[in-house]
PDB file of C-alpha atoms in Angstrom:
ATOM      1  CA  UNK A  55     -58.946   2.215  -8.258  1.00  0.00           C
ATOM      2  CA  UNK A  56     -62.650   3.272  -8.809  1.00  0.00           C
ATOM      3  CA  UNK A  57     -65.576   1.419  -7.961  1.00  0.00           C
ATOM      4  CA  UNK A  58     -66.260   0.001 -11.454  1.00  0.00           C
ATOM      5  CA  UNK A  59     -62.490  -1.092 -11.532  1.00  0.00           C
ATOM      6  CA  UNK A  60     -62.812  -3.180  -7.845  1.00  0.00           C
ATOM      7  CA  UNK A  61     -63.061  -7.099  -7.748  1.00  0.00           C
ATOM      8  CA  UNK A  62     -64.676  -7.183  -4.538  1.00  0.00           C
ATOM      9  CA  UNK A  63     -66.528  -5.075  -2.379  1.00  0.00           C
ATOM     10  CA  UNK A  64     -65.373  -5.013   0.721  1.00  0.00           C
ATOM     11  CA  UNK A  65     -67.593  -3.949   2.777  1.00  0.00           C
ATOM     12  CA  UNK A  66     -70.204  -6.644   1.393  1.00  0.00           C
ATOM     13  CA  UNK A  67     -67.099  -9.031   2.238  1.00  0.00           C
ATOM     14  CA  UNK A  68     -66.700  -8.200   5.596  1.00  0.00           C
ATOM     15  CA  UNK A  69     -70.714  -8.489   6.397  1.00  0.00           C
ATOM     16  CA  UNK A  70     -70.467 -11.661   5.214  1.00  0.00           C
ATOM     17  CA  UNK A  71     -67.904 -13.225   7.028  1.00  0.00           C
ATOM     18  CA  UNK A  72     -69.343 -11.842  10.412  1.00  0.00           C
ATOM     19  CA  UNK A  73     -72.741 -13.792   9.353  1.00  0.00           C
ATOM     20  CA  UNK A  74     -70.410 -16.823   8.525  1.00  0.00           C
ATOM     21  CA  UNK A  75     -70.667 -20.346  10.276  1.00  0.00           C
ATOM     22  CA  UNK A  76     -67.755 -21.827   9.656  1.00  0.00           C
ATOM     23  CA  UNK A  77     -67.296 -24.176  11.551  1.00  0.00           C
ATOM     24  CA  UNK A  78     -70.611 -25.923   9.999  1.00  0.00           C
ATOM     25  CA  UNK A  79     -69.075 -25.500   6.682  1.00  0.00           C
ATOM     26  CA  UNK A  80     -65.046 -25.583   7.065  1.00  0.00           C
ATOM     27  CA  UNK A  81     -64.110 -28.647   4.922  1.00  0.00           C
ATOM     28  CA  UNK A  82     -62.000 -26.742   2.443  1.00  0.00           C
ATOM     29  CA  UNK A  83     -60.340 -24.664   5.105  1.00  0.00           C
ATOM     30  CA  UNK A  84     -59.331 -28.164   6.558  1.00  0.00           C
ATOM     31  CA  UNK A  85     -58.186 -29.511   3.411  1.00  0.00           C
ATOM     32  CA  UNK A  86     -56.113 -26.377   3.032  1.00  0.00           C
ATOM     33  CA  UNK A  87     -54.487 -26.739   6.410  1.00  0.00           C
ATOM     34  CA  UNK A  88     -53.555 -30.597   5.652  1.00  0.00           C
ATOM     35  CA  UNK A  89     -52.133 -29.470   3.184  1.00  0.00           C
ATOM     36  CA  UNK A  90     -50.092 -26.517   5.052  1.00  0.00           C
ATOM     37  CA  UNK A  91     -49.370 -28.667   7.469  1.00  0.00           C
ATOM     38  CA  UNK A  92     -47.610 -30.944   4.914  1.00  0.00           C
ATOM     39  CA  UNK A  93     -45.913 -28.490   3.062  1.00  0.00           C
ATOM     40  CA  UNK A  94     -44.407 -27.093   6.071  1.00  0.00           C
ATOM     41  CA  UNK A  95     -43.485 -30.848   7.538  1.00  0.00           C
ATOM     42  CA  UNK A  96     -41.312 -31.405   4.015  1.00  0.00           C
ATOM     43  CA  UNK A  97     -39.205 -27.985   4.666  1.00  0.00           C
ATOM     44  CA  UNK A  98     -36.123 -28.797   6.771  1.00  0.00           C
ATOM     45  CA  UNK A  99     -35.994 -25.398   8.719  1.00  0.00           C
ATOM     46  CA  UNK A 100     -36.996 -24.073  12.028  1.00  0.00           C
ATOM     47  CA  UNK A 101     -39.077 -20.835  11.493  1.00  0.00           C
ATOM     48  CA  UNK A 102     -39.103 -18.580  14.781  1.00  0.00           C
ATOM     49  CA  UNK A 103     -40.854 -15.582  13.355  1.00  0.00           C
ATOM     50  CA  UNK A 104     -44.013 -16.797  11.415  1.00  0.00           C
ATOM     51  CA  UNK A 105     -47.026 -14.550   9.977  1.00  0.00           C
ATOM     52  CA  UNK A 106     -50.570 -15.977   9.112  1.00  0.00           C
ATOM     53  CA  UNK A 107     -52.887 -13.490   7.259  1.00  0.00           C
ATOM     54  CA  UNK A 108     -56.503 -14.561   6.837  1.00  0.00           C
ATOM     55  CA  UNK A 109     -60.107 -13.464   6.317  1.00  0.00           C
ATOM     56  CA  UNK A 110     -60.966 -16.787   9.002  1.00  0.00           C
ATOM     57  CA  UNK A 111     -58.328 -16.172  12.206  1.00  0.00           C
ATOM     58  CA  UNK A 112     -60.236 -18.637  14.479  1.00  0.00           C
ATOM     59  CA  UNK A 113     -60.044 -21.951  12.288  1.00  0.00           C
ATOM     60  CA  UNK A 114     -56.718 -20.870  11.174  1.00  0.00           C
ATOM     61  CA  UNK A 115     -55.306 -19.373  14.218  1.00  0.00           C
ATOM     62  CA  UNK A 116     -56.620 -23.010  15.921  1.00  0.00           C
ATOM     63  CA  UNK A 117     -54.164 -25.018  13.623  1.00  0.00           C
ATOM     64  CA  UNK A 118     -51.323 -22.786  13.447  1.00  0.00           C
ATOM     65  CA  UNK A 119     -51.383 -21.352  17.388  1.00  0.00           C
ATOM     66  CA  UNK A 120     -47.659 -19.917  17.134  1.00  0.00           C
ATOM     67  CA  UNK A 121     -48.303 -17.649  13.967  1.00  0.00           C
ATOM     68  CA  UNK A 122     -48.822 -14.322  14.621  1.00  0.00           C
ATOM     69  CA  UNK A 123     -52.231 -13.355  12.784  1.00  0.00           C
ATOM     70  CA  UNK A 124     -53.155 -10.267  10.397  1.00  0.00           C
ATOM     71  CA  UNK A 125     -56.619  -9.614   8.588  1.00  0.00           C
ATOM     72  CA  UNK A 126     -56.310  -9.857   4.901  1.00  0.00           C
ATOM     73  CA  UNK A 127     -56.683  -6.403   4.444  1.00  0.00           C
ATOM     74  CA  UNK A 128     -55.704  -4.533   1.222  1.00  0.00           C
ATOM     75  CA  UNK A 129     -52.914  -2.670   2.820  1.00  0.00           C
ATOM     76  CA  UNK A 130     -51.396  -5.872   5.192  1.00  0.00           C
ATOM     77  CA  UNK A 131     -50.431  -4.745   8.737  1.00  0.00           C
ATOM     78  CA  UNK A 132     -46.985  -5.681   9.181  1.00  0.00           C
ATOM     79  CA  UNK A 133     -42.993  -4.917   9.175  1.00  0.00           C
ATOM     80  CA  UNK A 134     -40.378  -4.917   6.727  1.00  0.00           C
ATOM     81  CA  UNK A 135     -38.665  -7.916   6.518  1.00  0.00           C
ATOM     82  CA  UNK A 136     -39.529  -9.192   9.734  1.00  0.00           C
ATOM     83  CA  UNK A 137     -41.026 -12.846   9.259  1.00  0.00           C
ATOM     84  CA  UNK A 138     -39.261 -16.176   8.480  1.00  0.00           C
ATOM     85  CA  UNK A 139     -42.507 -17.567   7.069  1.00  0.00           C
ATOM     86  CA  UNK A 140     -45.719 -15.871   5.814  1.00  0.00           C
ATOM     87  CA  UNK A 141     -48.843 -18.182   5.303  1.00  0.00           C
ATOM     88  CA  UNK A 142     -51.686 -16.355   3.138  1.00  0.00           C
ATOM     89  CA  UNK A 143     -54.733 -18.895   4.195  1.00  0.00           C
ATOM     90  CA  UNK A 144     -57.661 -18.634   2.039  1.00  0.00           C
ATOM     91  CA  UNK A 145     -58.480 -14.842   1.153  1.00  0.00           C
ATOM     92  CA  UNK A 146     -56.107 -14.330  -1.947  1.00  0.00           C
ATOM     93  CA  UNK A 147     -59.110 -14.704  -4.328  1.00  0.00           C
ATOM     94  CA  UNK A 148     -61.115 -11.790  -2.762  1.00  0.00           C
ATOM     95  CA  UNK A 149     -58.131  -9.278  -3.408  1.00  0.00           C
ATOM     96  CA  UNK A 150     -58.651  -6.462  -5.478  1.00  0.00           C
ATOM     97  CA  UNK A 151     -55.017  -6.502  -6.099  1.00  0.00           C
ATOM     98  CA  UNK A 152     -53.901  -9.858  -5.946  1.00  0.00           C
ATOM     99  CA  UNK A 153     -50.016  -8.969  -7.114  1.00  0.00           C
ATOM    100  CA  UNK A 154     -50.593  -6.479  -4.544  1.00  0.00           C
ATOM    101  CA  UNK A 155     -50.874  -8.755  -1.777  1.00  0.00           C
ATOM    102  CA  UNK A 156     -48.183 -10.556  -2.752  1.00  0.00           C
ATOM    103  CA  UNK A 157     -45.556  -8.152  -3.325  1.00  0.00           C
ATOM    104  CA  UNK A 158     -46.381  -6.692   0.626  1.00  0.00           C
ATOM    105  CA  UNK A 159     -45.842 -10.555   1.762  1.00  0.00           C
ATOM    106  CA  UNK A 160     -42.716 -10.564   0.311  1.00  0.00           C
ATOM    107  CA  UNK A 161     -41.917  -7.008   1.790  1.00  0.00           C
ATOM    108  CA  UNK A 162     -42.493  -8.518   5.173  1.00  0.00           C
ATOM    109  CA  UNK A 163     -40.161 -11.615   4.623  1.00  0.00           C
ATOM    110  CA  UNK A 164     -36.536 -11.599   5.750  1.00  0.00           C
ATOM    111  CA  UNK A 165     -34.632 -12.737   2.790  1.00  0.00           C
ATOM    112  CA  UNK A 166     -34.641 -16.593   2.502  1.00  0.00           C
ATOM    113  CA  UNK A 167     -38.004 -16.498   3.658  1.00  0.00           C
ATOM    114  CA  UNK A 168     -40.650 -18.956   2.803  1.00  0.00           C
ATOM    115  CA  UNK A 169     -43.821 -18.079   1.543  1.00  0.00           C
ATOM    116  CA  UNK A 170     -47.232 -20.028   0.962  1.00  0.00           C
ATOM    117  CA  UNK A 171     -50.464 -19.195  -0.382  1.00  0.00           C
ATOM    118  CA  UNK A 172     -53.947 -20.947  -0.931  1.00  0.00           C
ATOM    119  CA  UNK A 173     -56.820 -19.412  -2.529  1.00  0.00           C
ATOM    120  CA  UNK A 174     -59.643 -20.787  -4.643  1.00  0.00           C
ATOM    121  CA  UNK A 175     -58.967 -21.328  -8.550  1.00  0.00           C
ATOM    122  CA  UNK A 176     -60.645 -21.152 -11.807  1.00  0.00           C
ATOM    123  CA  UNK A 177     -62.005 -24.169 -11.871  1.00  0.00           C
ATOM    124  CA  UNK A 178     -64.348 -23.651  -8.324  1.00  0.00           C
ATOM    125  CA  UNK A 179     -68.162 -23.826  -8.679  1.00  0.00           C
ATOM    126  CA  UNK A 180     -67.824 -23.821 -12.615  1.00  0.00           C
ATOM    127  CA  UNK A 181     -70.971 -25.421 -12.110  1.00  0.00           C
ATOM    128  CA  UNK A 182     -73.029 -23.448 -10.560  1.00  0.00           C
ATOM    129  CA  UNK A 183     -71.161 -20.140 -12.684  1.00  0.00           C
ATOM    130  CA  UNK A 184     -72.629 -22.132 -15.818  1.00  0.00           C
ATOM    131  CA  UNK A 185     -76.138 -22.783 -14.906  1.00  0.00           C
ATOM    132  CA  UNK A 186     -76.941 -20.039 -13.196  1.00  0.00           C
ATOM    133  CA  UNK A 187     -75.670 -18.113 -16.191  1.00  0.00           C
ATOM    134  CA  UNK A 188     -77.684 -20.092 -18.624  1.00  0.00           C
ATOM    135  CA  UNK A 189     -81.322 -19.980 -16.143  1.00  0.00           C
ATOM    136  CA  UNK A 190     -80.589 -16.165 -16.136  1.00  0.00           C
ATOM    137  CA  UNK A 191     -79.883 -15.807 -19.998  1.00  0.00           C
ATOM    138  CA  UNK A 192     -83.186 -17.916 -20.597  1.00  0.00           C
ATOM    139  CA  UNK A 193     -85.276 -15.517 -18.624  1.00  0.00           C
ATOM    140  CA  UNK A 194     -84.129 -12.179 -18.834  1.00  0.00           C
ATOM    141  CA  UNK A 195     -81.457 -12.725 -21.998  1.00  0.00           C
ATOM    142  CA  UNK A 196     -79.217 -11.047 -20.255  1.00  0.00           C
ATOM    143  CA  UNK A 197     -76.495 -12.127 -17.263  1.00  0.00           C
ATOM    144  CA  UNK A 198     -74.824 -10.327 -14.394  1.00  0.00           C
ATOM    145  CA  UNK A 199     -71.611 -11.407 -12.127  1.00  0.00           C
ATOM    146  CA  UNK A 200     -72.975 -13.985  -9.566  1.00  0.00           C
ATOM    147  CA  UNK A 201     -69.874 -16.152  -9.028  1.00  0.00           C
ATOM    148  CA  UNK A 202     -66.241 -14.668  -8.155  1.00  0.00           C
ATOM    149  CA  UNK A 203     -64.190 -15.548 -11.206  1.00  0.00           C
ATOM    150  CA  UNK A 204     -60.646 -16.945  -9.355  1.00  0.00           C
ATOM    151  CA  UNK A 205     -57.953 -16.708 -11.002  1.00  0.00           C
ATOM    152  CA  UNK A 206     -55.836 -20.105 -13.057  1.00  0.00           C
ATOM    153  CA  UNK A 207     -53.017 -21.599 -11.766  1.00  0.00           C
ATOM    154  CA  UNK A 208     -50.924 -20.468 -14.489  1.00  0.00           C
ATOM    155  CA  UNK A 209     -51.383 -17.054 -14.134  1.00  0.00           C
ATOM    156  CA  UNK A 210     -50.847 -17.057 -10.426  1.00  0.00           C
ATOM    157  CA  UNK A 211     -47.242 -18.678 -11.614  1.00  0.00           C
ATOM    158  CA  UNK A 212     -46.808 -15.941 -13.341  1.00  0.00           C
ATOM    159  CA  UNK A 213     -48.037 -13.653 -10.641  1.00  0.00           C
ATOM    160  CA  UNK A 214     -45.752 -14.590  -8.047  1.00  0.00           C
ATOM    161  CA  UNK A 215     -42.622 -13.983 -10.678  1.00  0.00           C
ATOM    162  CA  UNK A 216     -43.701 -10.560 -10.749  1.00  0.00           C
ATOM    163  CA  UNK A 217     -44.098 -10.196  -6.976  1.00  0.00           C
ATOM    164  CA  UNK A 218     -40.504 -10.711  -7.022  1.00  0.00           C
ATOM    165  CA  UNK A 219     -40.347 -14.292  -5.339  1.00  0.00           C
ATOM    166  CA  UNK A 220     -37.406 -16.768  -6.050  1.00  0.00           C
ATOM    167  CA  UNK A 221     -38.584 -20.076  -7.043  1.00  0.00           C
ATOM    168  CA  UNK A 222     -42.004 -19.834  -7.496  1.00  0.00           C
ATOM    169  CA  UNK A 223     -44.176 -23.453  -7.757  1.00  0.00           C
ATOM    170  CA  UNK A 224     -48.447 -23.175  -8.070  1.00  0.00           C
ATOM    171  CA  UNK A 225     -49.904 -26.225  -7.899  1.00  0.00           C
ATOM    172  CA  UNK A 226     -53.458 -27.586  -6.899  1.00  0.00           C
ATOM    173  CA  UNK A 227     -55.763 -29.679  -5.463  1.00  0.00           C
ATOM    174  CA  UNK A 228     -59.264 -30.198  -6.051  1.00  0.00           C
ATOM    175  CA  UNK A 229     -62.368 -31.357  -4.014  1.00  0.00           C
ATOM    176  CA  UNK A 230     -65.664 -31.957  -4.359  1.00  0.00           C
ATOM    177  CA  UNK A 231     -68.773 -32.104  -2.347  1.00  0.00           C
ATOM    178  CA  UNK A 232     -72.306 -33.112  -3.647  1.00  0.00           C
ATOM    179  CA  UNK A 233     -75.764 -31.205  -2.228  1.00  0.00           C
ATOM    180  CA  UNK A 234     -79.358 -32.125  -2.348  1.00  0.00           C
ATOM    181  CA  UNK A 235     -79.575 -29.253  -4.090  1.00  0.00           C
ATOM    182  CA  UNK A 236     -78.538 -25.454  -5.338  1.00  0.00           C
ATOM    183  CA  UNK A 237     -80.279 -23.893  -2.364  1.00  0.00           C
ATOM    184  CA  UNK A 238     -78.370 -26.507  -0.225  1.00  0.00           C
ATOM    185  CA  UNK A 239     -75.423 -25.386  -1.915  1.00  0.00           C
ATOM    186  CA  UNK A 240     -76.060 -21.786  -1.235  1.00  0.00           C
ATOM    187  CA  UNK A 241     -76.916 -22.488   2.043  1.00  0.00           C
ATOM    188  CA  UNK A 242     -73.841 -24.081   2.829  1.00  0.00           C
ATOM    189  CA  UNK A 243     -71.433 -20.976   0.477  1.00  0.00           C
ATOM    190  CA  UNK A 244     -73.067 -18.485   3.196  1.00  0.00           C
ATOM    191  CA  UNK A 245     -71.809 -20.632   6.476  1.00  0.00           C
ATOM    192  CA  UNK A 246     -68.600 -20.358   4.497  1.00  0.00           C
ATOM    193  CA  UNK A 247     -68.554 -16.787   3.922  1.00  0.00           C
ATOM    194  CA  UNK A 248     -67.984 -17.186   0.397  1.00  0.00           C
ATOM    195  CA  UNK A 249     -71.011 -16.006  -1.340  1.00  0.00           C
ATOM    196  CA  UNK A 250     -71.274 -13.196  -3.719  1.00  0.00           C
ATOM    197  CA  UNK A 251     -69.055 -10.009  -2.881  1.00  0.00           C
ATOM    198  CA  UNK A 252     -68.762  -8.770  -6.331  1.00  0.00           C
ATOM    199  CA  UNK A 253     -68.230  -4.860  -6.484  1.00  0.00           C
ATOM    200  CA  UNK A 254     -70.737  -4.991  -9.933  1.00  0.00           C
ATOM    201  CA  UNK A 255     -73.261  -7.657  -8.638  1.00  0.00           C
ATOM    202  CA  UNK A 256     -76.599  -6.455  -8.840  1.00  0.00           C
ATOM    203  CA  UNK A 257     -78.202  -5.157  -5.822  1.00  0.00           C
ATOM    204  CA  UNK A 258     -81.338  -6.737  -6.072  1.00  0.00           C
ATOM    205  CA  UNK A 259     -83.077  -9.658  -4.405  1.00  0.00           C
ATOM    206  CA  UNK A 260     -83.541 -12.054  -7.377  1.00  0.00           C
ATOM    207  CA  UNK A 261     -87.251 -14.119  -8.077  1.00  0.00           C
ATOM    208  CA  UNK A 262     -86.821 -17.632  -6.797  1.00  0.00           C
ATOM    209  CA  UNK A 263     -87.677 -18.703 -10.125  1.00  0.00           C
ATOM    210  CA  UNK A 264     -84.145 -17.830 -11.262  1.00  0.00           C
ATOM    211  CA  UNK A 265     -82.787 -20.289  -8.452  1.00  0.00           C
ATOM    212  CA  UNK A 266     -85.591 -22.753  -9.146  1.00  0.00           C
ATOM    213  CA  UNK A 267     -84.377 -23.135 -13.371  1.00  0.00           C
ATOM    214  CA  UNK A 268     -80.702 -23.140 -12.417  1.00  0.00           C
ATOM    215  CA  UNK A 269     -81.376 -25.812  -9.777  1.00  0.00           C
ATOM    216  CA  UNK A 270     -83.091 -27.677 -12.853  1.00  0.00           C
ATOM    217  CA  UNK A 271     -80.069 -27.207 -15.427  1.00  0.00           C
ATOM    218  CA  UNK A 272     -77.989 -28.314 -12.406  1.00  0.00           C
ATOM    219  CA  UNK A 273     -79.597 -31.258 -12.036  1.00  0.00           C
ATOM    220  CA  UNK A 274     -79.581 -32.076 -15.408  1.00  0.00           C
ATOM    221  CA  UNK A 275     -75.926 -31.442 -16.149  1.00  0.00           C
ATOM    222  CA  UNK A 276     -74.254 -31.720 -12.817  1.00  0.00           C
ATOM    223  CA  UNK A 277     -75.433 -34.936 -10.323  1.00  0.00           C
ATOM    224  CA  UNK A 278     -74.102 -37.952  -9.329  1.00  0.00           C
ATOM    225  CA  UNK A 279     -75.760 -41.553  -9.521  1.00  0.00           C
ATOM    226  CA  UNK A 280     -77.869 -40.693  -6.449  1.00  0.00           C
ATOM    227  CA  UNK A 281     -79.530 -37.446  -8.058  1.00  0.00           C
ATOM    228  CA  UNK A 282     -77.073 -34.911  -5.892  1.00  0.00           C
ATOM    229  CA  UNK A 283     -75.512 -32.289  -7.878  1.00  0.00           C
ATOM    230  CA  UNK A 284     -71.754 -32.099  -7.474  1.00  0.00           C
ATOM    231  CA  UNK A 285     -69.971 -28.779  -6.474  1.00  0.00           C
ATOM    232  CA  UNK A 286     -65.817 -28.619  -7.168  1.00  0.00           C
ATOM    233  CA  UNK A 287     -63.565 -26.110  -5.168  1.00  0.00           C
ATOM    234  CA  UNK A 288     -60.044 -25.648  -6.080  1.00  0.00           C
ATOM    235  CA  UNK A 289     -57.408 -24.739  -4.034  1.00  0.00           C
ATOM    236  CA  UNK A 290     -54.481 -23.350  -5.621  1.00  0.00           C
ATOM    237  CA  UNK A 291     -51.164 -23.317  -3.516  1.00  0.00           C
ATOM    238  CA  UNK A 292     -48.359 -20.933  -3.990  1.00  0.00           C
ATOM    239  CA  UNK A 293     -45.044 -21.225  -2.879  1.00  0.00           C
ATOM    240  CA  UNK A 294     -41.630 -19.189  -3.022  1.00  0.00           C
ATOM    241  CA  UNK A 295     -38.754 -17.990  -0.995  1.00  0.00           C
ATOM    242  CA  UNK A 296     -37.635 -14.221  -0.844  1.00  0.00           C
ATOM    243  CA  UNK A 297     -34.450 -13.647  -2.394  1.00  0.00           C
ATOM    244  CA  UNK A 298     -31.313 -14.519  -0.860  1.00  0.00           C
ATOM    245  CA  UNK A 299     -27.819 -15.015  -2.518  1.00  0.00           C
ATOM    246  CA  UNK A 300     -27.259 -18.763  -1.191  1.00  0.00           C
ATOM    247  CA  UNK A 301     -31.144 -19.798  -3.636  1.00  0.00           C
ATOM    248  CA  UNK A 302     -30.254 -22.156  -6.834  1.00  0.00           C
ATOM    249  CA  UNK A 303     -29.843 -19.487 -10.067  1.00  0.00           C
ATOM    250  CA  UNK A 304     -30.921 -20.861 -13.423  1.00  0.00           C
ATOM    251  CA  UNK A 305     -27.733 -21.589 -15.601  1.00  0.00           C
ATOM    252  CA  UNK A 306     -27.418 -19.217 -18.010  1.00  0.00           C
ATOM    253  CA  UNK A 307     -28.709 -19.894 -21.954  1.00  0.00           C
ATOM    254  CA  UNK A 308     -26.173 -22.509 -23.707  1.00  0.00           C
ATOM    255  CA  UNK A 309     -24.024 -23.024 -20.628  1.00  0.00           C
ATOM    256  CA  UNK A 310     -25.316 -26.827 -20.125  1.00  0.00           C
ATOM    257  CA  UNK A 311     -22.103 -29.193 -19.683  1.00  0.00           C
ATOM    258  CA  UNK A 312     -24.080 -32.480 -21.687  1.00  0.00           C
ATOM    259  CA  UNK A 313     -26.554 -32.690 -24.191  1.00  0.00           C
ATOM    260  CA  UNK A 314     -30.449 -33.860 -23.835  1.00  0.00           C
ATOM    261  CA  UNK A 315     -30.062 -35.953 -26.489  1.00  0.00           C
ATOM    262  CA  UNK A 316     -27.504 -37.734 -25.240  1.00  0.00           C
ATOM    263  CA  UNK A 317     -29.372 -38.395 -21.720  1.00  0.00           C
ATOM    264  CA  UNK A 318     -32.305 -39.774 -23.332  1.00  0.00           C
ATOM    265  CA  UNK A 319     -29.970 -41.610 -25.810  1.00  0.00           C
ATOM    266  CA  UNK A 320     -31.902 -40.478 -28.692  1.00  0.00           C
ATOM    267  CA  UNK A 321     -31.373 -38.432 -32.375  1.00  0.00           C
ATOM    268  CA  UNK A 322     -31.339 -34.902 -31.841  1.00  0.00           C
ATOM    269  CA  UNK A 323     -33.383 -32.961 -35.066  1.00  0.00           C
ATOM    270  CA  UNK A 324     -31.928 -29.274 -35.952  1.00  0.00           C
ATOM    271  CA  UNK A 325     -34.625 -26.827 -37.276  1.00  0.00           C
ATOM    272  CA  UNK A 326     -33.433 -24.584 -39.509  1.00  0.00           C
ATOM    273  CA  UNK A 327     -32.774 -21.059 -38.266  1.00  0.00           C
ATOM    274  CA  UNK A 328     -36.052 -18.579 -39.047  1.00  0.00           C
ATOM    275  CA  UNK A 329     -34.172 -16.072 -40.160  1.00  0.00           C
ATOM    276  CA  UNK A 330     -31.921 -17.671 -42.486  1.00  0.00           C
ATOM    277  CA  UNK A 331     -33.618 -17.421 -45.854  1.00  0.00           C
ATOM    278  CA  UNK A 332     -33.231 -19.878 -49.187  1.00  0.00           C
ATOM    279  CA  UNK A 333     -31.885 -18.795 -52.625  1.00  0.00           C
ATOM    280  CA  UNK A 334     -35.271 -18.162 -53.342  1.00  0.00           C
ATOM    281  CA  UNK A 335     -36.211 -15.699 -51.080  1.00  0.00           C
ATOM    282  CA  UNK A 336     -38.573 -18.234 -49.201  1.00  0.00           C
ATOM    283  CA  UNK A 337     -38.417 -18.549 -45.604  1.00  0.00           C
TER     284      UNK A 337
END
């Protein structure tokens, strides 16, 4: 890839996660581990060999003490087929190569493996993407990348079919957490680590006036009763199993033994076939 191609610089990445407070800002990294934890407490198996690869090893490494931890790097430090169970905590949405990422989890799964994901979605700080975009349109009528588009939970579906997983499932949760205001807000996205690391974000320290018309729009648009705007993060989960020959196949196309219709004890409706045409040569 070239630099113009990159999601995510790297380097900018790494910086700020050294800076990072965590632990003075790690509510979504708990939520995500609840919900790891009961994931993993539904799953009727013993793993012996589990991975955890993460961009935070302490708070992760804290909850999950018997994993043995990786750095979400772009090429993933690890064996062939030689973990039960892979947890990918948090860093998916920084990727430059998200499928990737993926596909070199799954290479280091044995088969029948189980594999789960969390990253950020879509649908995190749409807020603050949409006024900041509209304070920086009014004054300069122009706009520049300032919030990490993540990715929606349909395409990461999708995504994980591709990585070759059996049985993929995405599915989310969604939180939110309410700030005096945008600088609040900022302050709390660099304790996280999770402030801009865009590869084509300007490289410029930005007039507080910017910041001061976004907090205004926010305001406006985006607060609760008590005048606190409201930020929502998304976590997306992913979950799927590497291949093995005892995993449920799909039945094949027409093979079903009893009808739908008949289940739901209603009328089924026949459409007529496309490509049949009438006498008159309509469709």
């Amino acid at each position: 890839m070239t630099s113009r191609d990159l999601h995510t610089d790297r380097a900018a990445l790494k910086r700020q996660r050294q800076r990072a407070l965590l632990g003075e800002a790690a509510f979504v990294h708990e939520a995500a581990i609840d919900e790891m934890e009961y994931r993993l407490s539904l799953v009727n198996r013993t793993f012996t060999k589990p991975l955890l690869i993460s961009g935070a090893p302490t708070i992760w490494q804290s909850a999950f003490p018997n994993f043995t931890p990786i750095a979400d790097e772009e090429t993933l430090d690890c064996k062939p087929q030689s973990n039960d169970l892979v947890l990918h905590a948090m860093s998916l949405h920084w990727a430059n190569d998200v499928v990737g990422q993926l596909i070199q989890a799954r290479n280091a799964m044995m088969p029948d493996g189980l594999f789960i994901g969390c990253m950020l979605g879509g649908s995190t700080l749409n807020e603050l993407r949409k006024c900041l975009s509209e304070a920086e349109i009014a004054l300069t009528g122009g706009l520049s990348p300032r919030v990490a588009m993540c990715a929606e939970i349909r395409d990461l579906g999708q995504l994980m079919q591709r990585a070759g997983f059996a049985l993929p499932v995405a599915d989310k949760i969604t939180l939110t957490a309410s700030y005096d205001s945008i600088f609040h807000l900022s302050h709390d996205l660099r304790r996280m680590g999770e402030v801009n690391a865009l590869a084509l974000r300007k490289r410029t320290f930005e007039k507080r006036e910017l910041f001061r018309l976004a907090d205004e729009i926010y305001k406006e648009h985006f607060s609760d009763d008590n005048g606190r705007i409201i930020a929502t993060f998304e976590i997306v989960f992913l979950t799927g199993w590497a291949p093995h020959k005892s995993q449920q196949k799909p039945l094949r196309p027409g093979s079903a033994q009893a009808r739908l219709a008949d289940a739901l004890k209603t009328n089924e409706l026949r459409f007529p076939d496309p490509d049949v045409h009438t006498k008159n040569g309509d469709t």
